[in-house]
PDB file of C-alpha atoms and ligand atoms in Angstrom:
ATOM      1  CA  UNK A 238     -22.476  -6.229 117.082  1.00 43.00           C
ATOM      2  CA  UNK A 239     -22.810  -2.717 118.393  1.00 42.00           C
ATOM      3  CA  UNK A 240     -26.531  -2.098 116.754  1.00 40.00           C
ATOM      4  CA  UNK A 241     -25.064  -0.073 114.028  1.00 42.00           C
ATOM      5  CA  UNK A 242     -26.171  -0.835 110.681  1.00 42.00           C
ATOM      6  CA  UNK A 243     -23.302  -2.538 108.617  1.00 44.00           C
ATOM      7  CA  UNK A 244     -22.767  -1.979 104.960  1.00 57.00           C
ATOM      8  CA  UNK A 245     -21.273  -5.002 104.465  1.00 73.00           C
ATOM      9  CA  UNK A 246     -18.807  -5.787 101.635  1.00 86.00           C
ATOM     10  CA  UNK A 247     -20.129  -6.981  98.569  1.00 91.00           C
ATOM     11  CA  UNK A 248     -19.706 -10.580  97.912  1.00 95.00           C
ATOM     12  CA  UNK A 249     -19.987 -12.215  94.605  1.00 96.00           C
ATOM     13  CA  UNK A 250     -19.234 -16.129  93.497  1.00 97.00           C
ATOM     14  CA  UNK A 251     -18.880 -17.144  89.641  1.00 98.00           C
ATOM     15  CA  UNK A 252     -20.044 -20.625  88.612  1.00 98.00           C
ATOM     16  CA  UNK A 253     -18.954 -22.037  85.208  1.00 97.00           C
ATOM     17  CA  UNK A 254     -17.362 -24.802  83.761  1.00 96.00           C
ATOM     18  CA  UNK A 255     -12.941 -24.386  82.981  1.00 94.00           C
ATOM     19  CA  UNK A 256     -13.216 -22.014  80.243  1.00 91.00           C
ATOM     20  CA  UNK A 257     -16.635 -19.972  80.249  1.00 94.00           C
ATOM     21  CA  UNK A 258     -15.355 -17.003  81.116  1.00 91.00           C
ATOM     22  CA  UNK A 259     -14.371 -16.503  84.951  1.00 94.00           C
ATOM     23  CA  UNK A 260     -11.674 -14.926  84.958  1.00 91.00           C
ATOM     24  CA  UNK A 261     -11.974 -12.188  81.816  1.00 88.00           C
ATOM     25  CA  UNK A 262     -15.387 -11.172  83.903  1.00 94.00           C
ATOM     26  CA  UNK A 263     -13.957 -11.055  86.772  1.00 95.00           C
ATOM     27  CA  UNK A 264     -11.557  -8.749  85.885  1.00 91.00           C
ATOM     28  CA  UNK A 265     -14.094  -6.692  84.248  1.00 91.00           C
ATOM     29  CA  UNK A 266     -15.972  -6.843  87.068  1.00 93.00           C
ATOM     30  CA  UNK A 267     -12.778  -5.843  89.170  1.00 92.00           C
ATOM     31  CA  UNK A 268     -12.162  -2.635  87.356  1.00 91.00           C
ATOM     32  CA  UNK A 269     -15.739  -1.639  87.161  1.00 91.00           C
ATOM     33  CA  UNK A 270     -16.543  -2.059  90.629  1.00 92.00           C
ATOM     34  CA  UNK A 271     -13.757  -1.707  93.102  1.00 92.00           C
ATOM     35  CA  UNK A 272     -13.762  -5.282  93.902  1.00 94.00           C
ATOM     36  CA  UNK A 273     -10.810  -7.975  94.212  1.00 95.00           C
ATOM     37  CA  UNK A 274     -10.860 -10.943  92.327  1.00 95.00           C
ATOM     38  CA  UNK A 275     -10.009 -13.702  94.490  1.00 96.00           C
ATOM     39  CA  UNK A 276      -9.253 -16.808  91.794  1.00 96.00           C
ATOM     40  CA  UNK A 277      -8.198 -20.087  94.183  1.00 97.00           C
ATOM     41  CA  UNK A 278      -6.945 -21.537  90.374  1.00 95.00           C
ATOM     42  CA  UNK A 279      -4.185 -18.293  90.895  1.00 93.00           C
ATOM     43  CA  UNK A 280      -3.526 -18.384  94.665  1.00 96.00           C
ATOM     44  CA  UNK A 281      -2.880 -22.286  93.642  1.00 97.00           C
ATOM     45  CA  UNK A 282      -0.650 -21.912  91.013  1.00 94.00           C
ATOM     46  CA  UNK A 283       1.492 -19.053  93.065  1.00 95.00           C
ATOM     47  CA  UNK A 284       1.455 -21.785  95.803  1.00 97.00           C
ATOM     48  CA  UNK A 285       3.266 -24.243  93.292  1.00 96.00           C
ATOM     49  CA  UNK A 286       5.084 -21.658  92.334  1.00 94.00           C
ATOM     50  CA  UNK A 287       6.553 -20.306  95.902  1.00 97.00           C
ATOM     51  CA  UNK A 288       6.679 -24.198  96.752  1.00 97.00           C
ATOM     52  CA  UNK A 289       4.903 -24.084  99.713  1.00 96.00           C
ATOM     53  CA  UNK A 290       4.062 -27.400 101.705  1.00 95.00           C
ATOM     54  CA  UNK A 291       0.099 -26.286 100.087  1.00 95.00           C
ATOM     55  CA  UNK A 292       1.505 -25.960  96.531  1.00 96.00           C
ATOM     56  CA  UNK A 293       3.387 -28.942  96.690  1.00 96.00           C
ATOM     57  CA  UNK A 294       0.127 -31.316  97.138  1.00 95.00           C
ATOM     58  CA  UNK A 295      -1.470 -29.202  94.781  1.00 96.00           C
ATOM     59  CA  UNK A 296       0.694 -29.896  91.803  1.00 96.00           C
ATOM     60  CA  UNK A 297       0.250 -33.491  90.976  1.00 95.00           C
ATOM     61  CA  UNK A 298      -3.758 -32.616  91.301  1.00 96.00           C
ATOM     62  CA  UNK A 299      -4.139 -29.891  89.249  1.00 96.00           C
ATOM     63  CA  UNK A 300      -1.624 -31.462  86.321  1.00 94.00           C
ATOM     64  CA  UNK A 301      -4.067 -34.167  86.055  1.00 94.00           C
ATOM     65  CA  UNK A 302      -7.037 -31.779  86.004  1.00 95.00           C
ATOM     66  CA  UNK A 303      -8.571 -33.038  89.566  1.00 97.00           C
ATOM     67  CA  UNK A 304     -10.086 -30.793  92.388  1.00 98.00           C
ATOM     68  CA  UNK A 305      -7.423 -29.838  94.983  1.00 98.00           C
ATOM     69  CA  UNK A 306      -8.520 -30.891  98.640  1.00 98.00           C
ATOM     70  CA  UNK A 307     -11.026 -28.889 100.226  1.00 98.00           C
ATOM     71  CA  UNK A 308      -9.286 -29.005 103.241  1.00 97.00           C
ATOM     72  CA  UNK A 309      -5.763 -27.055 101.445  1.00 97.00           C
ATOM     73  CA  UNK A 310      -8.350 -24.492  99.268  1.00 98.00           C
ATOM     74  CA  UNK A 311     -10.328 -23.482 102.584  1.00 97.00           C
ATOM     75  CA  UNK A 312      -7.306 -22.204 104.323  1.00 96.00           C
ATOM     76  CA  UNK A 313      -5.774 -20.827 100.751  1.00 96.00           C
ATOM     77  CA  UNK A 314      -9.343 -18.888 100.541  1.00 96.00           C
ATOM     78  CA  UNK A 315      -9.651 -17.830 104.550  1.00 95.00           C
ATOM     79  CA  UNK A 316      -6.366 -16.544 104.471  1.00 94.00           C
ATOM     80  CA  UNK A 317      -6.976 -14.517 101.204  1.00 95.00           C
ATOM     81  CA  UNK A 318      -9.946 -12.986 102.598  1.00 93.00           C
ATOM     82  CA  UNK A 319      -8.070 -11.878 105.724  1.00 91.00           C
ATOM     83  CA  UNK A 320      -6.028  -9.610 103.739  1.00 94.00           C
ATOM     84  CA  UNK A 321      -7.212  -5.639 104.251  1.00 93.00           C
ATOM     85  CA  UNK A 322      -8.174  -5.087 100.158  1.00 94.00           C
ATOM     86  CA  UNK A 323     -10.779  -7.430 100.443  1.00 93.00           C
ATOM     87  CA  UNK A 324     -12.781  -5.463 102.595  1.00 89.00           C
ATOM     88  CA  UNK A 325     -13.720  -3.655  99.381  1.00 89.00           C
ATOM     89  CA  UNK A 326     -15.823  -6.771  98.213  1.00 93.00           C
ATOM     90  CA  UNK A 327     -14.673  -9.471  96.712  1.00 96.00           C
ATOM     91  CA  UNK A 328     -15.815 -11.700  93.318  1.00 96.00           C
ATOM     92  CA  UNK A 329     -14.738 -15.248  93.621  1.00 97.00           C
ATOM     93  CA  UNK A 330     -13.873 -16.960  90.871  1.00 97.00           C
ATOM     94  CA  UNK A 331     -13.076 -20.721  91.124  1.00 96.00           C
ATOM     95  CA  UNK A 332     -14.531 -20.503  94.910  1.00 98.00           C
ATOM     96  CA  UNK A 333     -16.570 -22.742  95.739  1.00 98.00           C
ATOM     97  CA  UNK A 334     -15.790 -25.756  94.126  1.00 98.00           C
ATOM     98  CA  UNK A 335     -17.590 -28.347  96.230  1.00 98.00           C
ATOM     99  CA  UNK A 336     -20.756 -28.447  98.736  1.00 97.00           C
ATOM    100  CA  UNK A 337     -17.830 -29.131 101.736  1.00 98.00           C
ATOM    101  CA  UNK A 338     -16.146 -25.823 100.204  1.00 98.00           C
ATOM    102  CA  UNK A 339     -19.963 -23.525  99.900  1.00 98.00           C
ATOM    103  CA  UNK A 340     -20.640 -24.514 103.420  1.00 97.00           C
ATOM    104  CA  UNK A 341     -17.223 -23.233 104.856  1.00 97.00           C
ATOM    105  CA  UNK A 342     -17.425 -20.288 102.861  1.00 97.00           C
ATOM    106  CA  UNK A 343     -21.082 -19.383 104.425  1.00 95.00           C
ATOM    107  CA  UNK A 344     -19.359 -19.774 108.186  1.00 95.00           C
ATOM    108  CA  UNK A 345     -16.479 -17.441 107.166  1.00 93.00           C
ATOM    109  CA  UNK A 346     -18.889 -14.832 105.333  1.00 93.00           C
ATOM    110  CA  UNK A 347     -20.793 -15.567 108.690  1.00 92.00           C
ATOM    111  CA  UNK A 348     -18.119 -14.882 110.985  1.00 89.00           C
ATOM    112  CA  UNK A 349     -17.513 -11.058 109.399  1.00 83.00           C
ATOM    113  CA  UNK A 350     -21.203 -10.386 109.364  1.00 86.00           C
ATOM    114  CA  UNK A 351     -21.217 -10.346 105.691  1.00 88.00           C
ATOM    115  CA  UNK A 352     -23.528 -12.970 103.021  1.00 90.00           C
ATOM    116  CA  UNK A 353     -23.165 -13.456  99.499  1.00 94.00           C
ATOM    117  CA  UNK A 354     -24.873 -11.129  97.428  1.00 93.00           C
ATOM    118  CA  UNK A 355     -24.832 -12.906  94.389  1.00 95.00           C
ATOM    119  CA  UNK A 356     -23.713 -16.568  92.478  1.00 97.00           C
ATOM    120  CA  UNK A 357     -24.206 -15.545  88.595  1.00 97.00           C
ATOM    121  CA  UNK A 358     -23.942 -19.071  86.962  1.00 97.00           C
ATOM    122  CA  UNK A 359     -22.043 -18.709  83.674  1.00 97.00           C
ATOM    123  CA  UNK A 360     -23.751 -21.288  81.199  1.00 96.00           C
ATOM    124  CA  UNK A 361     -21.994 -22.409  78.238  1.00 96.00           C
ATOM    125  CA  UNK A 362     -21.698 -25.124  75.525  1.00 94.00           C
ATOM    126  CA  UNK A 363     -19.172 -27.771  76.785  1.00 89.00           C
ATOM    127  CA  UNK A 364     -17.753 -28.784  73.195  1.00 87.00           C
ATOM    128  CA  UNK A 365     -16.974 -25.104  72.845  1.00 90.00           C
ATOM    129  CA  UNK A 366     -14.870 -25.119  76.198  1.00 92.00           C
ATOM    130  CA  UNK A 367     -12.153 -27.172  75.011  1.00 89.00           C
ATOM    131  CA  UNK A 368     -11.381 -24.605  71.699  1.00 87.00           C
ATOM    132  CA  UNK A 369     -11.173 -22.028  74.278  1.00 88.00           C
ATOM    133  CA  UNK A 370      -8.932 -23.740  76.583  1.00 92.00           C
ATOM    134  CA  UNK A 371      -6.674 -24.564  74.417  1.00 87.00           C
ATOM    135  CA  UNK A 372      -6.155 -21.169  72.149  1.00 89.00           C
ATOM    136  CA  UNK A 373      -6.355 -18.967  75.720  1.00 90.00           C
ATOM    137  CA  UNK A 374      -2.733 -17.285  77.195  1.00 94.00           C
ATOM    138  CA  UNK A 375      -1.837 -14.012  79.501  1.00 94.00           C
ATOM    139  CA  UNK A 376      -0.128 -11.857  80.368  1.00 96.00           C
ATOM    140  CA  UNK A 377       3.151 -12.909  82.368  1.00 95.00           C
ATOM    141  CA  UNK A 378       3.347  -9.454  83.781  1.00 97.00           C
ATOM    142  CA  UNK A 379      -0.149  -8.015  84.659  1.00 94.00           C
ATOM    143  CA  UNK A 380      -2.244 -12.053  83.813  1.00 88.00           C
ATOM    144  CA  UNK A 381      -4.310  -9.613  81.098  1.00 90.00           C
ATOM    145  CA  UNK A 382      -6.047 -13.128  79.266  1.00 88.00           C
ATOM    146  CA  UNK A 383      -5.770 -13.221  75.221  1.00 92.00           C
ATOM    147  CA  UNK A 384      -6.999 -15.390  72.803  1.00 91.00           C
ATOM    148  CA  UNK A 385      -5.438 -16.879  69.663  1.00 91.00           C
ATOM    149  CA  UNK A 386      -8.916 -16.692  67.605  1.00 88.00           C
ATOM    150  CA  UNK A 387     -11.339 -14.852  69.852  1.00 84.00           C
ATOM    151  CA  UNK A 388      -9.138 -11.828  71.385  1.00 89.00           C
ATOM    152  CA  UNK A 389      -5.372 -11.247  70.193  1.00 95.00           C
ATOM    153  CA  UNK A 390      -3.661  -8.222  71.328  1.00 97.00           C
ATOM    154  CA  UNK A 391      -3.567  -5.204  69.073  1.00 97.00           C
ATOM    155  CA  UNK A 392      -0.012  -5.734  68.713  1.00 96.00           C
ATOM    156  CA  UNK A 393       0.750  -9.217  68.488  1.00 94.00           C
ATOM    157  CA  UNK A 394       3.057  -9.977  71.496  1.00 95.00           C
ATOM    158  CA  UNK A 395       2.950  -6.853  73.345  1.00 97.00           C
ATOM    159  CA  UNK A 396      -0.129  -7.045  76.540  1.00 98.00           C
ATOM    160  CA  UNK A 397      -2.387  -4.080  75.517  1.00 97.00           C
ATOM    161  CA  UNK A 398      -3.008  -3.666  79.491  1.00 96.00           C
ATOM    162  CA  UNK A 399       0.661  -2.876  80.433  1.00 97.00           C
ATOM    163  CA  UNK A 400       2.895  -3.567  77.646  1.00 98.00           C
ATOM    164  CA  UNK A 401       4.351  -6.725  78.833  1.00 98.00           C
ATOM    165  CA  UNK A 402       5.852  -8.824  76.103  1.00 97.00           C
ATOM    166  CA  UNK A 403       6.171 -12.771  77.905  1.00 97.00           C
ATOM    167  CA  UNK A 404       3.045 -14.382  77.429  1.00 97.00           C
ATOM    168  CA  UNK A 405       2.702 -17.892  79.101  1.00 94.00           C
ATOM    169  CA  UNK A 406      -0.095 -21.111  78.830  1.00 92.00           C
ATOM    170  CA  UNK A 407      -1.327 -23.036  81.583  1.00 89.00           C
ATOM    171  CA  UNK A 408       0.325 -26.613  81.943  1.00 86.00           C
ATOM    172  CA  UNK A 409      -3.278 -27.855  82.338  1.00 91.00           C
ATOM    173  CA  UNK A 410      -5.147 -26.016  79.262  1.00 91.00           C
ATOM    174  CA  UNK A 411      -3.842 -29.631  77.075  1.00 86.00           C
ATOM    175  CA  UNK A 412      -6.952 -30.846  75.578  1.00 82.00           C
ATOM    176  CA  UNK A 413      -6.624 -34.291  78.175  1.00 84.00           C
ATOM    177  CA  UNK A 414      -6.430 -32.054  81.148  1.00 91.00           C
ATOM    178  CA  UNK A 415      -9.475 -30.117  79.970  1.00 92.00           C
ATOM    179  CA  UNK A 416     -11.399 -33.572  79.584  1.00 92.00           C
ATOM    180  CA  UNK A 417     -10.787 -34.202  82.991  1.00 94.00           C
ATOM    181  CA  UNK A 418     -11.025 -31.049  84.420  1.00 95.00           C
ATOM    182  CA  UNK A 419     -15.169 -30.636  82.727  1.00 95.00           C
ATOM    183  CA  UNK A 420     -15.670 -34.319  84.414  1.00 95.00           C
ATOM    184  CA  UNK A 421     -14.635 -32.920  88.081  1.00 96.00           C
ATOM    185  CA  UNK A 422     -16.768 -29.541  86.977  1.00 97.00           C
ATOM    186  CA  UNK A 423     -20.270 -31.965  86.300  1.00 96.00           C
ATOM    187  CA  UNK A 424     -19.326 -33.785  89.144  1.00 97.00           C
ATOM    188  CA  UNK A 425     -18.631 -31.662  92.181  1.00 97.00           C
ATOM    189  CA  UNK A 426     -18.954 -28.357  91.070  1.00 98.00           C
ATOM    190  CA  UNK A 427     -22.447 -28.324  89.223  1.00 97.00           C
ATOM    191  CA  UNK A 428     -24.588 -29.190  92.067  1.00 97.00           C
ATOM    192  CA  UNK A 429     -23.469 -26.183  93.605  1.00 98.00           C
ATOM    193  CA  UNK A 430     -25.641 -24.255  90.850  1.00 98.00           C
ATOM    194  CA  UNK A 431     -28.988 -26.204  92.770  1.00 97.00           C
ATOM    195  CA  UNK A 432     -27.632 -24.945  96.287  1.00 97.00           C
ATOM    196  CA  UNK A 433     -26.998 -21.339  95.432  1.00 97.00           C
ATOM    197  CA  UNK A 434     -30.699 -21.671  93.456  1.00 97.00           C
ATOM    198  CA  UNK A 435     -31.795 -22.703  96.673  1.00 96.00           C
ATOM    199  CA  UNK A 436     -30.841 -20.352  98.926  1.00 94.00           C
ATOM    200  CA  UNK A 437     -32.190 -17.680  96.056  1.00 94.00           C
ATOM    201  CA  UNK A 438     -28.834 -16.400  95.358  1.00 94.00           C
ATOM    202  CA  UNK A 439     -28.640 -17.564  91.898  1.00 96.00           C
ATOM    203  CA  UNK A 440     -29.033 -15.764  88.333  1.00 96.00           C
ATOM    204  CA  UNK A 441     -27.751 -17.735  85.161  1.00 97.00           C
ATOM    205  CA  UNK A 442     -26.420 -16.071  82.149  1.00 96.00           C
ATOM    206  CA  UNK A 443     -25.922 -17.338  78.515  1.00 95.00           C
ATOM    207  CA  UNK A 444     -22.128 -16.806  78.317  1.00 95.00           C
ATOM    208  CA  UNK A 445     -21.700 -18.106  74.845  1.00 94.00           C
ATOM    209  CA  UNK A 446     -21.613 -14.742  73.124  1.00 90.00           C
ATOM    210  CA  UNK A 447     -19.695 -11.529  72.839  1.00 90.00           C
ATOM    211  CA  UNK A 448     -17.679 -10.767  75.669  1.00 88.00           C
ATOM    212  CA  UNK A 449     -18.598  -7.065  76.054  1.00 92.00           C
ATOM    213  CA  UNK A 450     -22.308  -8.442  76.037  1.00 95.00           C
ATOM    214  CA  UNK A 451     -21.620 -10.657  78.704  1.00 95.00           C
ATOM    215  CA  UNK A 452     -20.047  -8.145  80.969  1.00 95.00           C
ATOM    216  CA  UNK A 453     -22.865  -5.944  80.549  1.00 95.00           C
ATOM    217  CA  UNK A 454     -25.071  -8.459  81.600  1.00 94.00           C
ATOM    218  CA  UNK A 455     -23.346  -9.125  84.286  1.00 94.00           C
ATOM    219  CA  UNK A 456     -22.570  -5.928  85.315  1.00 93.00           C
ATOM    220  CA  UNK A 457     -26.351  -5.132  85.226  1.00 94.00           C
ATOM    221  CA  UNK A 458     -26.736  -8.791  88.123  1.00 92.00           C
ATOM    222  CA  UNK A 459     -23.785  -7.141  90.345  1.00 90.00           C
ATOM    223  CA  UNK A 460     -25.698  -3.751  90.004  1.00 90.00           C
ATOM    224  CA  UNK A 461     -29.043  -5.113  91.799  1.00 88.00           C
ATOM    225  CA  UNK A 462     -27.047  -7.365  93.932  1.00 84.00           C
ATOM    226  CA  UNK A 463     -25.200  -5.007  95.212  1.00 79.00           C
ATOM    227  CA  UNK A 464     -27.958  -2.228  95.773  1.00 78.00           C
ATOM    228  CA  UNK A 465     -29.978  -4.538  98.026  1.00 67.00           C
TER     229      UNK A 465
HETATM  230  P1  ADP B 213     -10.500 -23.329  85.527  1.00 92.17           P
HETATM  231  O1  ADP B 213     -11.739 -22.705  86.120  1.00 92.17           O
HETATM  232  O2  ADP B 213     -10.268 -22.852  84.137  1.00 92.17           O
HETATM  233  O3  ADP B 213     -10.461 -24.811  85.644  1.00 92.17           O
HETATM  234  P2  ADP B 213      -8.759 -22.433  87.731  1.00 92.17           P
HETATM  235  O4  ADP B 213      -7.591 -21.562  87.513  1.00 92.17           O
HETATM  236  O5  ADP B 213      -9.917 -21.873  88.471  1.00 92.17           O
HETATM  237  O6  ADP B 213      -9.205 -22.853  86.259  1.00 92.17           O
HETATM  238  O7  ADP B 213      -8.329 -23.792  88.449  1.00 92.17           O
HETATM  239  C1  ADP B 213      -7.226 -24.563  88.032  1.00 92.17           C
HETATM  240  C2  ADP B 213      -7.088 -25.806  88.904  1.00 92.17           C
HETATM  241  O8  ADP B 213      -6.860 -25.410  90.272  1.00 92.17           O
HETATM  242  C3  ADP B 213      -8.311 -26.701  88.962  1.00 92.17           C
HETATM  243  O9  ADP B 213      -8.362 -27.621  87.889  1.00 92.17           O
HETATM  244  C4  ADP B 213      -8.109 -27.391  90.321  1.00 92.17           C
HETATM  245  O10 ADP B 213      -7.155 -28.417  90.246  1.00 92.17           O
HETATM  246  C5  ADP B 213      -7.520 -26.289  91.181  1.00 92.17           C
HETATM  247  N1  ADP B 213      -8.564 -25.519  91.913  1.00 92.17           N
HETATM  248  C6  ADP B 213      -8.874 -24.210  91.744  1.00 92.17           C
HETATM  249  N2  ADP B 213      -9.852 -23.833  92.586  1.00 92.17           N
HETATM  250  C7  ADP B 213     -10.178 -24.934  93.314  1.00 92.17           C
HETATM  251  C8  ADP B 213     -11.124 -25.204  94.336  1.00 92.17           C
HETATM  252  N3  ADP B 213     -11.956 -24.258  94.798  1.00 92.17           N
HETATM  253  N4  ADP B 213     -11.174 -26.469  94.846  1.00 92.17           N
HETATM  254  C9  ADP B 213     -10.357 -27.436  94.402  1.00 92.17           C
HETATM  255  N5  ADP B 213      -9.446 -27.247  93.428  1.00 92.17           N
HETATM  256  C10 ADP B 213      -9.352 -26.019  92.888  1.00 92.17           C
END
């Protein structure tokens, strides 16, 4: 440190069960702000997807709706953040997923003299999740998310974002996967919600309504966190 005073790049984490909402707000959040969305669920799946030695342990996990070792997602996530565009700030969404994984994000934040500004806990109705899952599709193009009840393009088939026309579903949004995947959420992701609380970092929102509302609620949280 030279003594200088560091305006250091926003950072923001997004709590919530598979389904409440992450990624749409992210996005939101992404366009509004500047910032890069940094979703481990997406650096996973292009991991399976490129095949890499990473992706291939992934798979099996993810299929069955499990948490992916901490040990693979840290260096996913470290070497993310390494990348130049995510000196404008980053929002993570899936990140962290575990107490091992909160603690090894605080010593990387550490190590580039920035903190987390914010972990906005998105709180939702778990019977709800597994509708969502289940009617929810993108974008293959641009990954613009769409709904089959909730938000449907304004032409059916064509991505109001960038025109794409080859929409895809996740191989784990089956209604068995999502069963598992809420069981890992209670069990190693929740407590997280307590640690953030602790360390005053934390602001809950009811993310059961409109998705406009949502955004302006949270855009309001990223507002003050980022001001400070
Ligand atoms: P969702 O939040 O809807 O479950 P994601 O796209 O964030 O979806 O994650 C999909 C899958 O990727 C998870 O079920 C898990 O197997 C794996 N995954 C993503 N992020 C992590 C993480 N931080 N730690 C462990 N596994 C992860």
């Amino acid at each position: 440190m030279d003594g200088q005073t560091i305006t250091a790049a926003p950072v923001l984490i997004l709590l919530g069960p598979p389904g409440a909402g992450k990624g749409t707000q992210a996005r939101m959040l992404e366009e509004k702000f500047g910032l890069v969305q940094l979703s481990t669920g997406d650096l996973l799946r292009a991991a399976v997807a490129q095949g890499t030695e990473a992706g291939k342990q992934a798979k099996a996990v993810m299929d069955a709706g499990g948490l992916v070792s901490d040990d693979i997602v840290i260096a996913i996530l470290r070497d993310r953040l390494a990348e130049p565009d995510c000196a404008q700030g980053v929002i993570l969404d899936g990140f962290p997923r575990t107490t091992v994984q909160a603690q090894a994000l605080d010593t990387l934040l550490a190590e580039n003299g920035q903190r987390i500004d914010a972990a906005i806990s998105l709180e939702v109705d778990d019977a709800a999740m597994v509708t969502r899952i289940s009617g929810r599709y993108t974008c293959a193009a641009c990954g613009e998310g769409y709904h089959d009840d909730f938000k449907q393009p304004s032409q059916p088939g064509t991505c109001d974002k960038c025109g794409g026309t080859q929409m895809k579903r996740r191989a784990d949004d089956k209604a068995e996967t999502v069963a598992s995947r809420l069981e890992a959420y209670h069990a190693q992701t929740a407590p997280l919600i307590g640690y953030f609380d602790d360390k005053g970092a934390l602001t809950r929102i009811d993310a059961m309504g409109d998705i406009g509302d949502i955004a302006a609620d949270m855009g309001a949280i990223v507002k003050t966190a980022t001001a400070r």
